[in-house]
């Protein structure tokens, strides 16, 4: 159902139901945390939650099935091991005119959805990123403190690179119908590639700085290395599959995001964070060249971006 609202001289259709899509893989604890906070939302809007299990080998699916709630559904993406493929499956298994994307290890406050929808409608957005705060554990490690400091600069991503991460994103279904779904071939960077398509198509993009979600920090060096290696591979794949936008593979693009330590940090932290940043930039480069040397080099095949109807 939709409500027609008049904003000045502009008539818009306001979606009254939203589907929250959550991809998950081998994370029973994370999906429990996220579902507990989503099912406790206080809102006047109808909402559905679509969890997409990306071929988990543990009890993740059983955890989702244990919830007896008509708002919650479970579907599976077993053909393609990719969070973007899982999100595409979630989109196709819903019919709401507005879709929200949340990761399986995030939490949201009780009024998150109501606040997000009010902002989405009042700004007449087509594509909206939310604010993300990183939650530190007790006695945080150097890795956790570094991850917390570099953070999720969502506003910077939207203003400078025209995208928001898929852990905190709202998109109208009509946008997917127009520009296509996420590129499931990408191991990382699919949120950027999709956002860039949306921007080039001329849709309204908005940052909701007053709509906040929580994401746990990565607490070990191995977790940071795993992430940056994956990001490096994704940078090469962006060039391989979309050279017209990102350039041809061979030279990694400059790292993006907030990486330099703030000058107001204690000197010890500035030195440690600076060294860790340089190390992880190298890890990202290693991932890039790993993909460059061993990845799929067939750049002649069709774009491969799936459509809503497929």
PDB file of N, CA and C in Angstrom, residues 1-39:
ATOM      1  N   UNK A   1       0.847  -1.189   0.000  1.00  0.00           N
ATOM      2  CA  UNK A   1       0.000   0.000   0.000  1.00  0.00           C
ATOM      3  C   UNK A   1       0.882   1.239   0.000  1.00  0.00           C
ATOM      4  N   UNK A   2       0.421   2.291  -0.678  1.00  0.00           N
ATOM      5  CA  UNK A   2       1.163   3.534  -0.745  1.00  0.00           C
ATOM      6  C   UNK A   2       0.249   4.708  -0.433  1.00  0.00           C
ATOM      7  N   UNK A   3       0.806   5.739   0.140  1.00  0.00           N
ATOM      8  CA  UNK A   3       0.086   6.970   0.411  1.00  0.00           C
ATOM      9  C   UNK A   3       0.647   8.060  -0.478  1.00  0.00           C
ATOM     10  N   UNK A   4      -0.221   8.795  -1.156  1.00  0.00           N
ATOM     11  CA  UNK A   4       0.220   9.887  -2.013  1.00  0.00           C
ATOM     12  C   UNK A   4       0.298  11.157  -1.178  1.00  0.00           C
ATOM     13  N   UNK A   5       1.456  11.807  -1.208  1.00  0.00           N
ATOM     14  CA  UNK A   5       1.642  13.041  -0.450  1.00  0.00           C
ATOM     15  C   UNK A   5       2.065  14.149  -1.395  1.00  0.00           C
ATOM     16  N   UNK A   6       1.665  15.367  -1.040  1.00  0.00           N
ATOM     17  CA  UNK A   6       1.997  16.523  -1.860  1.00  0.00           C
ATOM     18  C   UNK A   6       3.103  17.316  -1.184  1.00  0.00           C
ATOM     19  N   UNK A   7       4.282  17.397  -1.801  1.00  0.00           N
ATOM     20  CA  UNK A   7       5.398  18.172  -1.286  1.00  0.00           C
ATOM     21  C   UNK A   7       5.596  19.357  -2.228  1.00  0.00           C
ATOM     22  N   UNK A   8       4.933  20.484  -1.886  1.00  0.00           N
ATOM     23  CA  UNK A   8       4.998  21.637  -2.774  1.00  0.00           C
ATOM     24  C   UNK A   8       4.307  21.315  -4.074  1.00  0.00           C
ATOM     25  N   UNK A   9       5.040  21.480  -5.157  1.00  0.00           N
ATOM     26  CA  UNK A   9       4.489  21.176  -6.480  1.00  0.00           C
ATOM     27  C   UNK A   9       4.779  19.750  -6.916  1.00  0.00           C
ATOM     28  N   UNK A  10       5.402  18.980  -6.009  1.00  0.00           N
ATOM     29  CA  UNK A  10       5.836  17.644  -6.393  1.00  0.00           C
ATOM     30  C   UNK A  10       4.961  16.589  -5.730  1.00  0.00           C
ATOM     31  N   UNK A  11       4.345  15.741  -6.543  1.00  0.00           N
ATOM     32  CA  UNK A  11       3.541  14.657  -6.010  1.00  0.00           C
ATOM     33  C   UNK A  11       4.417  13.417  -5.908  1.00  0.00           C
ATOM     34  N   UNK A  12       4.447  12.780  -4.729  1.00  0.00           N
ATOM     35  CA  UNK A  12       5.246  11.573  -4.543  1.00  0.00           C
ATOM     36  C   UNK A  12       4.391  10.496  -3.922  1.00  0.00           C
ATOM     37  N   UNK A  13       4.779   9.248  -4.141  1.00  0.00           N
ATOM     38  CA  UNK A  13       4.115   8.120  -3.524  1.00  0.00           C
ATOM     39  C   UNK A  13       4.972   7.654  -2.351  1.00  0.00           C
ATOM     40  N   UNK A  14       4.363   7.590  -1.198  1.00  0.00           N
ATOM     41  CA  UNK A  14       5.082   7.269   0.025  1.00  0.00           C
ATOM     42  C   UNK A  14       4.831   5.815   0.400  1.00  0.00           C
ATOM     43  N   UNK A  15       5.856   4.943   0.288  1.00  0.00           N
ATOM     44  CA  UNK A  15       5.660   3.542   0.665  1.00  0.00           C
ATOM     45  C   UNK A  15       5.334   3.418   2.147  1.00  0.00           C
ATOM     46  N   UNK A  16       4.348   2.592   2.488  1.00  0.00           N
ATOM     47  CA  UNK A  16       3.956   2.412   3.883  1.00  0.00           C
ATOM     48  C   UNK A  16       4.417   1.070   4.430  1.00  0.00           C
ATOM     49  N   UNK A  17       5.008   0.231   3.605  1.00  0.00           N
ATOM     50  CA  UNK A  17       5.548  -1.032   4.081  1.00  0.00           C
ATOM     51  C   UNK A  17       6.988  -1.154   3.608  1.00  0.00           C
ATOM     52  N   UNK A  18       7.845  -1.672   4.483  1.00  0.00           N
ATOM     53  CA  UNK A  18       9.254  -1.826   4.156  1.00  0.00           C
ATOM     54  C   UNK A  18       9.670  -3.262   4.450  1.00  0.00           C
ATOM     55  N   UNK A  19      10.551  -3.781   3.613  1.00  0.00           N
ATOM     56  CA  UNK A  19      11.144  -5.089   3.854  1.00  0.00           C
ATOM     57  C   UNK A  19      12.613  -4.903   4.199  1.00  0.00           C
ATOM     58  N   UNK A  20      13.030  -5.495   5.308  1.00  0.00           N
ATOM     59  CA  UNK A  20      14.423  -5.424   5.752  1.00  0.00           C
ATOM     60  C   UNK A  20      15.111  -6.714   5.322  1.00  0.00           C
ATOM     61  N   UNK A  21      16.122  -6.597   4.456  1.00  0.00           N
ATOM     62  CA  UNK A  21      16.829  -7.752   3.912  1.00  0.00           C
ATOM     63  C   UNK A  21      18.147  -7.934   4.665  1.00  0.00           C
ATOM     64  N   UNK A  22      18.365  -9.155   5.162  1.00  0.00           N
ATOM     65  CA  UNK A  22      19.571  -9.454   5.945  1.00  0.00           C
ATOM     66  C   UNK A  22      20.256 -10.694   5.367  1.00  0.00           C
ATOM     67  N   UNK A  23      21.408 -10.553   4.708  1.00  0.00           N
ATOM     68  CA  UNK A  23      22.165 -11.727   4.296  1.00  0.00           C
ATOM     69  C   UNK A  23      22.940 -12.276   5.487  1.00  0.00           C
ATOM     70  N   UNK A  24      23.100 -13.591   5.547  1.00  0.00           N
ATOM     71  CA  UNK A  24      23.838 -14.178   6.667  1.00  0.00           C
ATOM     72  C   UNK A  24      24.547 -15.438   6.202  1.00  0.00           C
ATOM     73  N   UNK A  25      25.728 -15.649   6.771  1.00  0.00           N
ATOM     74  CA  UNK A  25      26.483 -16.879   6.480  1.00  0.00           C
ATOM     75  C   UNK A  25      27.228 -17.297   7.749  1.00  0.00           C
ATOM     76  N   UNK A  26      26.872 -18.448   8.279  1.00  0.00           N
ATOM     77  CA  UNK A  26      27.554 -19.018   9.453  1.00  0.00           C
ATOM     78  C   UNK A  26      27.716 -18.009  10.594  1.00  0.00           C
ATOM     79  N   UNK A  27      26.610 -17.415  11.008  1.00  0.00           N
ATOM     80  CA  UNK A  27      26.664 -16.425  12.079  1.00  0.00           C
ATOM     81  C   UNK A  27      25.402 -16.498  12.939  1.00  0.00           C
ATOM     82  N   UNK A  28      25.214 -17.584  13.686  1.00  0.00           N
ATOM     83  CA  UNK A  28      24.008 -17.701  14.510  1.00  0.00           C
ATOM     84  C   UNK A  28      23.933 -16.639  15.597  1.00  0.00           C
ATOM     85  N   UNK A  29      25.057 -16.260  16.173  1.00  0.00           N
ATOM     86  CA  UNK A  29      25.055 -15.240  17.213  1.00  0.00           C
ATOM     87  C   UNK A  29      24.711 -13.872  16.641  1.00  0.00           C
ATOM     88  N   UNK A  30      25.323 -13.539  15.501  1.00  0.00           N
ATOM     89  CA  UNK A  30      25.073 -12.244  14.884  1.00  0.00           C
ATOM     90  C   UNK A  30      23.640 -12.069  14.440  1.00  0.00           C
ATOM     91  N   UNK A  31      23.074 -13.103  13.812  1.00  0.00           N
ATOM     92  CA  UNK A  31      21.699 -12.977  13.326  1.00  0.00           C
ATOM     93  C   UNK A  31      20.724 -12.910  14.497  1.00  0.00           C
ATOM     94  N   UNK A  32      21.045 -13.569  15.617  1.00  0.00           N
ATOM     95  CA  UNK A  32      20.194 -13.471  16.802  1.00  0.00           C
ATOM     96  C   UNK A  32      20.153 -12.043  17.324  1.00  0.00           C
ATOM     97  N   UNK A  33      21.318 -11.446  17.444  1.00  0.00           N
ATOM     98  CA  UNK A  33      21.408 -10.063  17.931  1.00  0.00           C
ATOM     99  C   UNK A  33      20.610  -9.114  17.048  1.00  0.00           C
ATOM    100  N   UNK A  34      20.759  -9.267  15.747  1.00  0.00           N
ATOM    101  CA  UNK A  34      20.086  -8.372  14.815  1.00  0.00           C
ATOM    102  C   UNK A  34      18.575  -8.571  14.828  1.00  0.00           C
ATOM    103  N   UNK A  35      18.130  -9.807  14.813  1.00  0.00           N
ATOM    104  CA  UNK A  35      16.690 -10.071  14.805  1.00  0.00           C
ATOM    105  C   UNK A  35      16.027  -9.596  16.096  1.00  0.00           C
ATOM    106  N   UNK A  36      16.684  -9.755  17.223  1.00  0.00           N
ATOM    107  CA  UNK A  36      16.110  -9.289  18.486  1.00  0.00           C
ATOM    108  C   UNK A  36      15.823  -7.795  18.440  1.00  0.00           C
ATOM    109  N   UNK A  37      16.762  -7.023  17.870  1.00  0.00           N
ATOM    110  CA  UNK A  37      16.550  -5.575  17.825  1.00  0.00           C
ATOM    111  C   UNK A  37      15.546  -5.178  16.754  1.00  0.00           C
ATOM    112  N   UNK A  38      15.503  -5.892  15.638  1.00  0.00           N
ATOM    113  CA  UNK A  38      14.560  -5.548  14.572  1.00  0.00           C
ATOM    114  C   UNK A  38      13.127  -5.919  14.930  1.00  0.00           C
ATOM    115  N   UNK A  39      12.945  -7.037  15.593  1.00  0.00           N
ATOM    116  CA  UNK A  39      11.594  -7.465  15.952  1.00  0.00           C
ATOM    117  C   UNK A  39      11.011  -6.629  17.081  1.00  0.00           C
TER     118      UNK A  39
END
